[in-house]
Amino acid sequence: MSDPILSIRNLTKVYAGGTKALDDVDLDISKGEIFALLGPNGAGKTTLIGAVCGLVRPTSGTITAFGQDLSTNWRSARERIGLVPQELSTDMFETVERSVAYSRGLFGRGPDKVRIEEVLRSLSLWDKRSSEIRELSGGMKRRVLIAKALAHEPDLLFLDEPTAGVDVELRKGMWEQVAALRERGVTIILTTHYIEEAELMADRVGIIRGGKILMVDNKDAMMQRLGTTEATIALAEPLSELPAAIAEYPVTLSEDGRELCYRGGDGSGSGSAEVAALTKALIAHGIDYTGIDVADSSLEDIFVDLVSQEEAA
C-alpha cells in the first residue's frame, strides 16, 4: 500500500454518559480508491466520518490526512475534504446554483461559474439551477448535497448513506457519478445500508460494529476467503443415515431424511465443483435426487455472518 491519503490510529470517541461510539479504530485509505464502510445502525460509521471532517472531537487517537495531523493542521487539510451528509438539511429557500456556489466559498475557494456549471450538469441539476431547493424532490435534494460537497474540488470525499430514500433509477445514476469521480482521481469513502452498492463499486470493504473495525480487506479477497457455496439437494427417497463416502463431504441430512444440505468451498467457485462431485457420488451409491438448488454467498451474506458472530461472542 502506498502512503495513505488518510491514516487513522487508535481513534476512540466516548460521549458524555459513557457511550463508546469508536473503540481504538485503525484505518488507512489509499489515494484514488473507493472504500465502503459497512455496519448496522449505531455501529460508529457516522461518528468516524464526523471525526475526520471536524464535526466530532475524538476522545483519543490521531487522524492524518494528506500527511497532516488534523489536530494541528485541520484548516488546510479540511479544504481538501468533502462530505455528503446523511441528513437532508440544507438551505431550503436558496436556489440550487447560489447554494452550491456559497458552499464553494465556505472552503476559501473563489467564485468559479464554470466549475459550478460543470458540477450541476454532471448531476443533472443544471435545468434546476434557478429553483429553490424546497421545490425539489428528495432525490434531487440529495444531488444538491453532492454538488455542494464537490463545489470546492475535494481530493477526499465522504458519502454517508448517499442513496438513502432514493429510488432505484436515481441510485444507479449516483453510482455512475461515483465511478466518474474516481476516474478523476477523487478518493471516496462510502457508508451504505445497500450492500449491493459496496459489492458493485468498492475496491476494499471495512466492517464496523460497536465502534470496532471487525475486518478490512480487498472486496474480492474477502469474498473468496469468507464466501461459501450452499446447496440443497432434494432426495427421491428419504435416507436414515448417510453412507460413509457421502458423509466425507460438508453435508448434513435433514430431520426427515429428504434433503441433503451442503455448505462449503469459497468464493473462487470451488464449492460448485465440489457440489458436482457430490452429485456424482450420490449417483454412484444409488442415491437418486429430484432437484438441486445452488447459491454462492454474496457480500451481504458475509456481512451478516460476521456481525452475527460478533453479537454471539
CSV table of C-alpha atoms in Angstrom, one decimal:
chain,number,residue,atom,x,y,z
A,1,MET,CA,0.0,0.0,0.0
A,2,SER,CA,1.4,3.4,-1.0
A,3,ASP,CA,1.4,6.3,1.5
A,4,PRO,CA,-2.2,6.6,2.6
A,5,ILE,CA,-4.2,9.7,1.8
A,6,LEU,CA,-5.9,9.2,5.2
A,7,SER,CA,-4.5,7.4,8.2
A,8,ILE,CA,-6.4,6.8,11.5
A,9,ARG,CA,-4.7,5.4,14.6
A,10,ASN,CA,-6.2,4.3,17.9
A,11,LEU,CA,-9.2,6.6,17.4
A,12,THR,CA,-11.7,6.5,20.3
A,13,LYS,CA,-14.8,8.5,21.0
A,14,VAL,CA,-16.6,8.3,24.3
A,15,TYR,CA,-19.7,10.5,24.6
A,16,ALA,CA,-21.0,12.0,27.8
A,17,GLY,CA,-22.8,9.2,29.7
A,18,GLY,CA,-20.2,6.7,28.7
A,19,THR,CA,-21.3,5.6,25.3
A,20,LYS,CA,-18.3,4.4,23.3
A,21,ALA,CA,-19.0,5.2,19.7
A,22,LEU,CA,-15.5,4.5,18.4
A,23,ASP,CA,-13.2,1.9,20.1
A,24,ASP,CA,-9.5,2.1,19.1
A,25,VAL,CA,-10.1,2.3,15.4
A,26,ASP,CA,-7.1,1.9,12.9
A,27,LEU,CA,-7.7,2.5,9.2
A,28,ASP,CA,-5.7,3.5,6.2
A,29,ILE,CA,-7.2,4.8,2.9
A,30,SER,CA,-5.2,4.8,-0.3
A,31,LYS,CA,-5.4,7.6,-2.9
A,32,GLY,CA,-7.9,7.0,-5.6
A,33,GLU,CA,-9.7,4.0,-4.0
A,34,ILE,CA,-13.4,3.6,-3.2
A,35,PHE,CA,-13.7,2.3,0.3
A,36,ALA,CA,-17.0,1.0,1.6
A,37,LEU,CA,-17.6,1.1,5.4
A,38,LEU,CA,-20.4,-1.3,6.3
A,39,GLY,CA,-22.1,-1.7,9.7
A,40,PRO,CA,-25.5,-1.8,11.4
A,41,ASN,CA,-27.2,1.3,12.8
A,42,GLY,CA,-25.2,2.7,15.7
A,43,ALA,CA,-22.0,0.9,14.6
A,44,GLY,CA,-20.0,4.2,14.6
A,45,LYS,CA,-19.9,4.9,10.8
A,46,THR,CA,-21.2,8.5,11.0
A,47,THR,CA,-19.1,9.2,14.2
A,48,LEU,CA,-16.0,8.1,12.3
A,49,ILE,CA,-16.8,10.4,9.4
A,50,GLY,CA,-17.6,13.3,11.7
A,51,ALA,CA,-14.2,12.9,13.4
A,52,VAL,CA,-12.4,13.2,10.1
A,53,CYS,CA,-14.5,16.1,8.9
A,54,GLY,CA,-14.1,18.1,12.1
A,55,LEU,CA,-17.7,17.6,13.3
A,56,VAL,CA,-16.8,15.3,16.2
A,57,ARG,CA,-14.0,15.8,18.6
A,58,PRO,CA,-12.2,12.5,19.3
A,59,THR,CA,-11.5,11.4,22.9
A,60,SER,CA,-8.1,10.0,21.9
A,61,GLY,CA,-6.2,8.9,18.8
A,62,THR,CA,-4.8,10.6,15.7
A,63,ILE,CA,-6.1,11.4,12.2
A,64,THR,CA,-3.6,12.2,9.5
A,65,ALA,CA,-4.9,13.4,6.1
A,66,PHE,CA,-2.6,14.3,3.2
A,67,GLY,CA,0.3,13.9,5.6
A,68,GLN,CA,-1.0,16.5,8.0
A,69,ASP,CA,-2.2,15.9,11.6
A,70,LEU,CA,-5.8,17.1,11.7
A,71,SER,CA,-5.5,18.1,15.4
A,72,THR,CA,-3.0,20.9,14.4
A,73,ASN,CA,-3.4,21.5,10.7
A,74,TRP,CA,-7.1,20.9,10.3
A,75,ARG,CA,-7.9,24.0,8.3
A,76,SER,CA,-5.6,23.3,5.3
A,77,ALA,CA,-6.5,19.6,5.3
A,78,ARG,CA,-10.2,20.2,5.7
A,79,GLU,CA,-10.2,22.3,2.5
A,80,ARG,CA,-9.4,19.1,0.6
A,81,ILE,CA,-12.2,17.0,2.1
A,82,GLY,CA,-15.8,16.9,1.0
A,83,LEU,CA,-18.8,15.5,2.9
A,84,VAL,CA,-22.3,14.4,1.7
A,85,PRO,CA,-24.1,14.0,5.0
A,86,GLN,CA,-26.9,11.5,5.6
A,87,GLU,CA,-29.4,14.1,6.7
A,88,LEU,CA,-31.1,16.3,4.1
A,89,SER,CA,-30.6,19.5,6.0
A,90,THR,CA,-29.8,22.4,3.6
A,91,ASP,CA,-30.9,26.0,2.9
A,92,MET,CA,-34.3,25.2,1.5
A,93,PHE,CA,-35.2,28.8,0.4
A,94,GLU,CA,-32.0,29.3,-1.6
A,95,THR,CA,-31.7,28.5,-5.3
A,96,VAL,CA,-29.6,25.5,-6.3
A,97,GLU,CA,-26.9,27.5,-8.1
A,98,ARG,CA,-26.4,30.0,-5.3
A,99,SER,CA,-26.4,27.3,-2.6
A,100,VAL,CA,-23.6,25.3,-4.4
A,101,ALA,CA,-21.6,28.5,-5.1
A,102,TYR,CA,-21.8,29.6,-1.5
A,103,SER,CA,-20.6,26.1,-0.3
A,104,ARG,CA,-17.5,26.6,-2.5
A,105,GLY,CA,-16.8,29.9,-0.8
A,106,LEU,CA,-17.0,28.4,2.6
A,107,PHE,CA,-13.8,26.5,1.8
A,108,GLY,CA,-11.9,29.6,0.8
A,109,ARG,CA,-12.3,29.0,-3.0
A,110,GLY,CA,-13.0,32.0,-5.2
A,111,PRO,CA,-16.1,32.3,-7.4
A,112,ASP,CA,-16.0,29.9,-10.5
A,113,LYS,CA,-19.1,29.9,-12.5
A,114,VAL,CA,-17.6,27.4,-15.0
A,115,ARG,CA,-16.9,24.9,-12.1
A,116,ILE,CA,-20.4,25.3,-10.7
A,117,GLU,CA,-22.0,24.7,-14.1
A,118,GLU,CA,-19.8,21.6,-14.6
A,119,VAL,CA,-20.9,20.2,-11.2
A,120,LEU,CA,-24.5,20.9,-11.7
A,121,ARG,CA,-24.5,19.5,-15.2
A,122,SER,CA,-22.8,16.3,-14.1
A,123,LEU,CA,-25.5,15.7,-11.6
A,124,SER,CA,-28.4,16.7,-14.0
A,125,LEU,CA,-29.1,19.8,-11.9
A,126,TRP,CA,-28.4,22.5,-14.4
A,127,ASP,CA,-32.0,22.8,-15.5
A,128,LYS,CA,-32.9,23.2,-11.8
A,129,ARG,CA,-30.3,25.9,-11.1
A,130,SER,CA,-32.8,28.7,-10.5
A,131,SER,CA,-35.2,26.5,-8.5
A,132,GLU,CA,-35.4,26.9,-4.7
A,133,ILE,CA,-34.2,23.7,-3.0
A,134,ARG,CA,-37.5,23.3,-1.2
A,135,GLU,CA,-39.2,22.8,-4.6
A,136,LEU,CA,-37.1,19.7,-5.5
A,137,SER,CA,-37.8,16.1,-5.0
A,138,GLY,CA,-36.0,14.1,-2.3
A,139,GLY,CA,-33.7,12.6,-4.9
A,140,MET,CA,-32.8,16.0,-6.4
A,141,LYS,CA,-32.2,17.4,-2.9
A,142,ARG,CA,-29.7,14.6,-2.3
A,143,ARG,CA,-28.0,15.5,-5.6
A,144,VAL,CA,-27.7,19.1,-4.4
A,145,LEU,CA,-25.9,17.8,-1.3
A,146,ILE,CA,-23.4,16.0,-3.5
A,147,ALA,CA,-23.0,19.2,-5.7
A,148,LYS,CA,-22.2,21.2,-2.6
A,149,ALA,CA,-19.6,18.7,-1.4
A,150,LEU,CA,-18.0,18.7,-4.9
A,151,ALA,CA,-18.0,22.5,-5.4
A,152,HIS,CA,-14.6,23.1,-3.8
A,153,GLU,CA,-13.0,20.2,-5.7
A,154,PRO,CA,-12.1,17.9,-2.8
A,155,ASP,CA,-9.5,15.2,-3.1
A,156,LEU,CA,-11.2,13.0,-0.4
A,157,LEU,CA,-15.0,12.7,-0.5
A,158,PHE,CA,-17.2,11.1,2.2
A,159,LEU,CA,-20.6,9.8,1.2
A,160,ASP,CA,-22.7,9.0,4.2
A,161,GLU,CA,-25.7,6.9,3.1
A,162,PRO,CA,-25.8,8.9,-0.2
A,163,THR,CA,-28.7,6.9,-1.7
A,164,ALA,CA,-30.9,6.6,1.4
A,165,GLY,CA,-34.5,7.3,0.3
A,166,VAL,CA,-33.6,7.5,-3.3
A,167,ASP,CA,-35.4,5.4,-6.0
A,168,VAL,CA,-33.6,2.7,-7.9
A,169,GLU,CA,-33.2,4.8,-11.1
A,170,LEU,CA,-31.6,7.7,-9.2
A,171,ARG,CA,-29.5,5.3,-7.2
A,172,LYS,CA,-28.0,3.8,-10.4
A,173,GLY,CA,-27.3,7.4,-11.6
A,174,MET,CA,-25.4,8.2,-8.4
A,175,TRP,CA,-23.4,5.0,-8.8
A,176,GLU,CA,-22.3,6.3,-12.2
A,177,GLN,CA,-21.4,9.7,-10.7
A,178,VAL,CA,-19.2,7.9,-8.1
A,179,ALA,CA,-17.4,6.0,-10.8
A,180,ALA,CA,-16.8,9.2,-12.7
A,181,LEU,CA,-15.4,10.9,-9.6
A,182,ARG,CA,-13.0,8.0,-9.1
A,183,GLU,CA,-11.9,8.4,-12.7
A,184,ARG,CA,-11.0,12.0,-11.9
A,185,GLY,CA,-8.8,10.8,-9.0
A,186,VAL,CA,-11.1,11.5,-6.1
A,187,THR,CA,-10.8,9.2,-3.2
A,188,ILE,CA,-14.2,8.1,-1.9
A,189,ILE,CA,-15.3,6.7,1.4
A,190,LEU,CA,-18.8,5.3,1.3
A,191,THR,CA,-21.2,4.2,4.0
A,192,THR,CA,-24.3,2.4,2.9
A,193,HIS,CA,-27.2,0.2,4.0
A,194,TYR,CA,-27.4,-1.1,0.4
A,195,ILE,CA,-24.7,-3.7,0.4
A,196,GLU,CA,-25.0,-4.2,-3.3
A,197,GLU,CA,-23.6,-0.7,-3.7
A,198,ALA,CA,-20.4,-1.8,-1.9
A,199,GLU,CA,-20.3,-5.1,-3.9
A,200,LEU,CA,-20.7,-3.1,-7.2
A,201,MET,CA,-18.3,-0.2,-6.6
A,202,ALA,CA,-15.9,-0.7,-3.7
A,203,ASP,CA,-12.2,-1.7,-4.1
A,204,ARG,CA,-12.0,-2.5,-0.4
A,205,VAL,CA,-14.6,-3.1,2.3
A,206,GLY,CA,-14.4,-2.4,6.1
A,207,ILE,CA,-17.0,-3.9,8.5
A,208,ILE,CA,-17.6,-2.0,11.8
A,209,ARG,CA,-19.8,-2.9,14.7
A,210,GLY,CA,-20.0,-1.4,18.2
A,211,GLY,CA,-17.3,1.1,17.3
A,212,LYS,CA,-14.8,-1.6,16.4
A,213,ILE,CA,-13.4,-2.5,13.0
A,214,LEU,CA,-14.1,-6.2,12.6
A,215,MET,CA,-12.3,-6.6,9.2
A,216,VAL,CA,-10.8,-4.6,6.4
A,217,ASP,CA,-9.9,-6.3,3.1
A,218,ASN,CA,-10.0,-6.2,-0.6
A,219,LYS,CA,-13.6,-6.9,-1.6
A,220,ASP,CA,-12.7,-9.8,-4.0
A,221,ALA,CA,-10.3,-11.3,-1.5
A,222,MET,CA,-12.9,-11.1,1.3
A,223,MET,CA,-15.5,-12.8,-0.8
A,224,GLN,CA,-13.0,-15.6,-1.8
A,225,ARG,CA,-11.8,-16.1,1.8
A,226,LEU,CA,-15.1,-16.0,3.5
A,227,GLY,CA,-17.6,-16.8,0.7
A,228,THR,CA,-19.2,-20.2,0.6
A,229,THR,CA,-21.5,-22.2,-1.7
A,230,GLU,CA,-24.7,-23.6,-0.3
A,231,ALA,CA,-26.7,-26.4,-2.0
A,232,THR,CA,-29.9,-28.1,-1.1
A,233,ILE,CA,-30.4,-31.5,-2.8
A,234,ALA,CA,-34.0,-33.0,-2.7
A,235,LEU,CA,-33.7,-36.7,-2.4
A,236,ALA,CA,-36.0,-39.1,-4.3
A,237,GLU,CA,-36.3,-41.4,-1.3
A,238,PRO,CA,-35.6,-40.5,2.3
A,239,LEU,CA,-32.4,-41.7,3.9
A,240,SER,CA,-32.0,-42.8,7.6
A,241,GLU,CA,-28.3,-42.1,7.5
A,242,LEU,CA,-25.5,-41.0,5.1
A,243,PRO,CA,-23.1,-43.5,3.5
A,244,ALA,CA,-19.6,-43.0,4.8
A,245,ALA,CA,-18.4,-41.8,1.3
A,246,ILE,CA,-21.1,-39.1,1.3
A,247,ALA,CA,-20.5,-38.1,4.9
A,248,GLU,CA,-17.0,-37.1,3.9
A,249,TYR,CA,-18.4,-34.0,2.2
A,250,PRO,CA,-19.5,-31.0,4.3
A,251,VAL,CA,-23.2,-32.0,4.3
A,252,THR,CA,-26.0,-32.5,6.7
A,253,LEU,CA,-29.1,-34.6,6.4
A,254,SER,CA,-32.5,-33.0,7.2
A,255,GLU,CA,-34.5,-34.5,10.1
A,256,ASP,CA,-37.0,-36.2,7.7
A,257,GLY,CA,-34.1,-37.5,5.6
A,258,ARG,CA,-35.4,-36.0,2.4
A,259,GLU,CA,-32.9,-33.2,1.9
A,260,LEU,CA,-29.1,-33.1,1.8
A,261,CYS,CA,-27.7,-29.7,2.7
A,262,TYR,CA,-24.2,-28.8,1.5
A,263,ARG,CA,-22.2,-25.8,2.8
A,264,GLY,CA,-18.5,-25.4,1.8
A,265,GLY,CA,-16.0,-24.1,-0.7
A,266,ASP,CA,-15.1,-20.5,-1.1
A,267,GLY,CA,-15.7,-17.5,-3.3
A,268,SER,CA,-13.4,-18.9,-6.0
A,269,GLY,CA,-16.0,-21.4,-7.2
A,270,SER,CA,-14.5,-24.5,-5.6
A,271,GLY,CA,-17.8,-25.1,-3.8
A,272,SER,CA,-19.7,-25.5,-7.1
A,273,ALA,CA,-17.1,-28.0,-8.3
A,274,GLU,CA,-17.5,-30.0,-5.0
A,275,VAL,CA,-21.2,-30.0,-5.3
A,276,ALA,CA,-20.8,-31.5,-8.8
A,277,ALA,CA,-18.6,-34.2,-7.3
A,278,LEU,CA,-21.1,-34.8,-4.6
A,279,THR,CA,-23.9,-35.4,-7.0
A,280,LYS,CA,-21.8,-37.9,-8.9
A,281,ALA,CA,-21.0,-39.7,-5.6
A,282,LEU,CA,-24.7,-39.9,-4.8
A,283,ILE,CA,-25.5,-41.5,-8.2
A,284,ALA,CA,-22.5,-43.9,-7.8
A,285,HIS,CA,-24.1,-45.0,-4.5
A,286,GLY,CA,-27.5,-45.5,-6.0
A,287,ILE,CA,-29.0,-42.4,-4.3
A,288,ASP,CA,-31.3,-40.6,-6.7
A,289,TYR,CA,-32.4,-36.9,-6.3
A,290,THR,CA,-35.2,-34.9,-7.8
A,291,GLY,CA,-33.8,-31.4,-7.6
A,292,ILE,CA,-30.8,-29.2,-6.5
A,293,ASP,CA,-30.6,-25.6,-5.6
A,294,VAL,CA,-27.1,-24.0,-5.5
A,295,ALA,CA,-26.2,-20.5,-4.4
A,296,ASP,CA,-22.9,-18.7,-3.8
A,297,SER,CA,-22.8,-16.3,-0.8
A,298,SER,CA,-22.8,-12.6,-1.5
A,299,LEU,CA,-21.1,-9.8,0.3
A,300,GLU,CA,-24.3,-9.3,2.2
A,301,ASP,CA,-24.2,-12.9,3.5
A,302,ILE,CA,-20.6,-12.4,4.6
A,303,PHE,CA,-21.5,-9.1,6.4
A,304,VAL,CA,-24.5,-10.7,8.2
A,305,ASP,CA,-22.4,-13.7,9.3
A,306,LEU,CA,-19.6,-11.5,10.7
A,307,VAL,CA,-21.9,-9.2,12.6
A,308,SER,CA,-23.9,-12.2,13.9
A,309,GLN,CA,-20.7,-13.9,15.1
A,310,GLU,CA,-19.6,-10.7,16.9
A,311,GLU,CA,-23.0,-10.4,18.6
A,312,ALA,CA,-22.8,-14.1,19.8
A,313,ALA,CA,-19.3,-13.6,21.1
